[in-house]
Short mmCIF file of C-alpha atoms in Angstrom, two decimals:
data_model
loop_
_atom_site.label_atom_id
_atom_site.label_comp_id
_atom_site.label_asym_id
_atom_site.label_seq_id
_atom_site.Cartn_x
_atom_site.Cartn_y
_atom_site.Cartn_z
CA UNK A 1 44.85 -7.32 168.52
CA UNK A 2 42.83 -7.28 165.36
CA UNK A 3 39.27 -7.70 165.90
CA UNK A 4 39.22 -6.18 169.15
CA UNK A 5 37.23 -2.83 170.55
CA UNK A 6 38.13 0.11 168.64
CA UNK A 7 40.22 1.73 171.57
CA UNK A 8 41.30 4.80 169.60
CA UNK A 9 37.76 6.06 170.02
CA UNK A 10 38.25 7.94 172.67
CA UNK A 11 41.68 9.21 171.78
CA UNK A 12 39.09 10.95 168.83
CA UNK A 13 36.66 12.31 172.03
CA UNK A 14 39.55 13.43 173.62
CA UNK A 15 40.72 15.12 170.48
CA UNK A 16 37.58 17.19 169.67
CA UNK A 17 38.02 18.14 173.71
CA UNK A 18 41.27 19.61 173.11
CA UNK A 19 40.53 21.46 169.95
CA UNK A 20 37.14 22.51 172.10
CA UNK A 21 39.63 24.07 174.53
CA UNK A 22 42.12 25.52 172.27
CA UNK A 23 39.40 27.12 170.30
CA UNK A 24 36.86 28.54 173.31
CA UNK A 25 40.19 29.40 175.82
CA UNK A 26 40.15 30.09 179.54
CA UNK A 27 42.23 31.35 182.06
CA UNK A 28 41.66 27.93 184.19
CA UNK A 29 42.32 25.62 181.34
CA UNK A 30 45.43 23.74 181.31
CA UNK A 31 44.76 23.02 177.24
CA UNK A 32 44.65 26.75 176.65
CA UNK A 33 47.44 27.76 178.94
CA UNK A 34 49.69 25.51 177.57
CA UNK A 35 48.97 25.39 173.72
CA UNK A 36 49.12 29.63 174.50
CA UNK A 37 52.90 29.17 175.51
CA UNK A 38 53.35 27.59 171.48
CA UNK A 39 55.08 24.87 169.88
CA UNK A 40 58.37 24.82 172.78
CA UNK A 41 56.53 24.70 176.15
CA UNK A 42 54.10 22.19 174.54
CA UNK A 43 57.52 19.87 172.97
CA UNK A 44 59.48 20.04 176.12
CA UNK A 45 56.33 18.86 178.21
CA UNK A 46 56.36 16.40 175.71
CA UNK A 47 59.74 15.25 176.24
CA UNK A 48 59.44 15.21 180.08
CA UNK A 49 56.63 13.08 179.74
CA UNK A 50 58.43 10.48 177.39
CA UNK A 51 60.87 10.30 180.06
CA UNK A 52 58.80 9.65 182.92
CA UNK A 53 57.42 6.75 180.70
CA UNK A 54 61.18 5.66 180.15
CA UNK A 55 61.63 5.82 184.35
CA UNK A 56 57.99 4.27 184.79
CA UNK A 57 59.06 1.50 182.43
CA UNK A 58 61.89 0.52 184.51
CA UNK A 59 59.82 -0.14 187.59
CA UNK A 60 57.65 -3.04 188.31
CA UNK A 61 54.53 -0.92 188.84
CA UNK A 62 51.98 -0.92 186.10
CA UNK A 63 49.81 1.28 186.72
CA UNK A 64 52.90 3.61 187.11
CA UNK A 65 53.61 2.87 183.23
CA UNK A 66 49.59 3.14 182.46
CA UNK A 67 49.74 6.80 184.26
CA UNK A 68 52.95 8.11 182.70
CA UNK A 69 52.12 6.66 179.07
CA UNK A 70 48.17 8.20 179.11
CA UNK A 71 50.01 11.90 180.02
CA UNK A 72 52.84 11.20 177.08
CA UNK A 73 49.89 10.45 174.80
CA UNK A 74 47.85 13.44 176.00
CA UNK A 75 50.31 15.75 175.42
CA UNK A 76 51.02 14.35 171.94
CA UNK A 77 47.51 15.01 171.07
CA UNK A 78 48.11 18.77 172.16
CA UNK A 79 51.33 18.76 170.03
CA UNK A 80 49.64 17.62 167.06
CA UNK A 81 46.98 19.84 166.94
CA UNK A 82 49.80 23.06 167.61
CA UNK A 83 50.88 21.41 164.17
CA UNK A 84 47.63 21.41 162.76
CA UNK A 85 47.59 17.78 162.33
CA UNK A 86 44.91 15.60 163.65
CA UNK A 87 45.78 11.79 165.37
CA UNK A 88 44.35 10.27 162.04
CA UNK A 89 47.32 11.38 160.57
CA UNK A 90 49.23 9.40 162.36
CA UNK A 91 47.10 6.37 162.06
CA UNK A 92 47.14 6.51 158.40
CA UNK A 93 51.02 7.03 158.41
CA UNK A 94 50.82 3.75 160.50
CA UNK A 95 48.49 1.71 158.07
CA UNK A 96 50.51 2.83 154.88
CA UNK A 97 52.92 1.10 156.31
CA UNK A 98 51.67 -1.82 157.29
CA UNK A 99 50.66 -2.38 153.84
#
């Protein structure tokens, strides 16, 4: 709702984590391991998340939904940045067309 708490702060603290991570790699990271495996490993995790949000959706647990929708929009982040875009991108693309 309009007025409310900015909530896509932290989506921009969890983006400058995964550029952190993509940029300073390590063997235990899942970030760099999986961003490493390029733009197919990181679209198909993508995918498999989106469905598990589809199957979580159909169930009457919430916190099910909350779970499945936070790794979908996780791995999202990671896909943009493969692209070299950034999740303001996305916002703007969103507030054009709200206009």
């Amino acid at each position: 709702m309009l007025g409310e708490k900015n909530d896509h702060n932290f989506l921009n603290t969890l983006e400058k984590i995964i550029v952190d991570r993509i940029k300073n790699p390590s063997n235990n990271s899942y970030v760099s391991n999986l961003f490493e495996k390029g733009i197919d490993k990181i679209a198909q995790k993508l995918g498999e998340e989106a469905t598990e949000v589809i199957i979580a959706s159909k169930n009457e647990n919430k916190k099910e939904v909350i779970y499945e929708s936070a790794d979908l929009l996780f791995h999202f982040l990671l896909l943009l940045q493969k692209k070299n875009l950034r999740f303001k991108d996305v916002v703007d693309e969103l507030e054009q067309r709200n206009n």
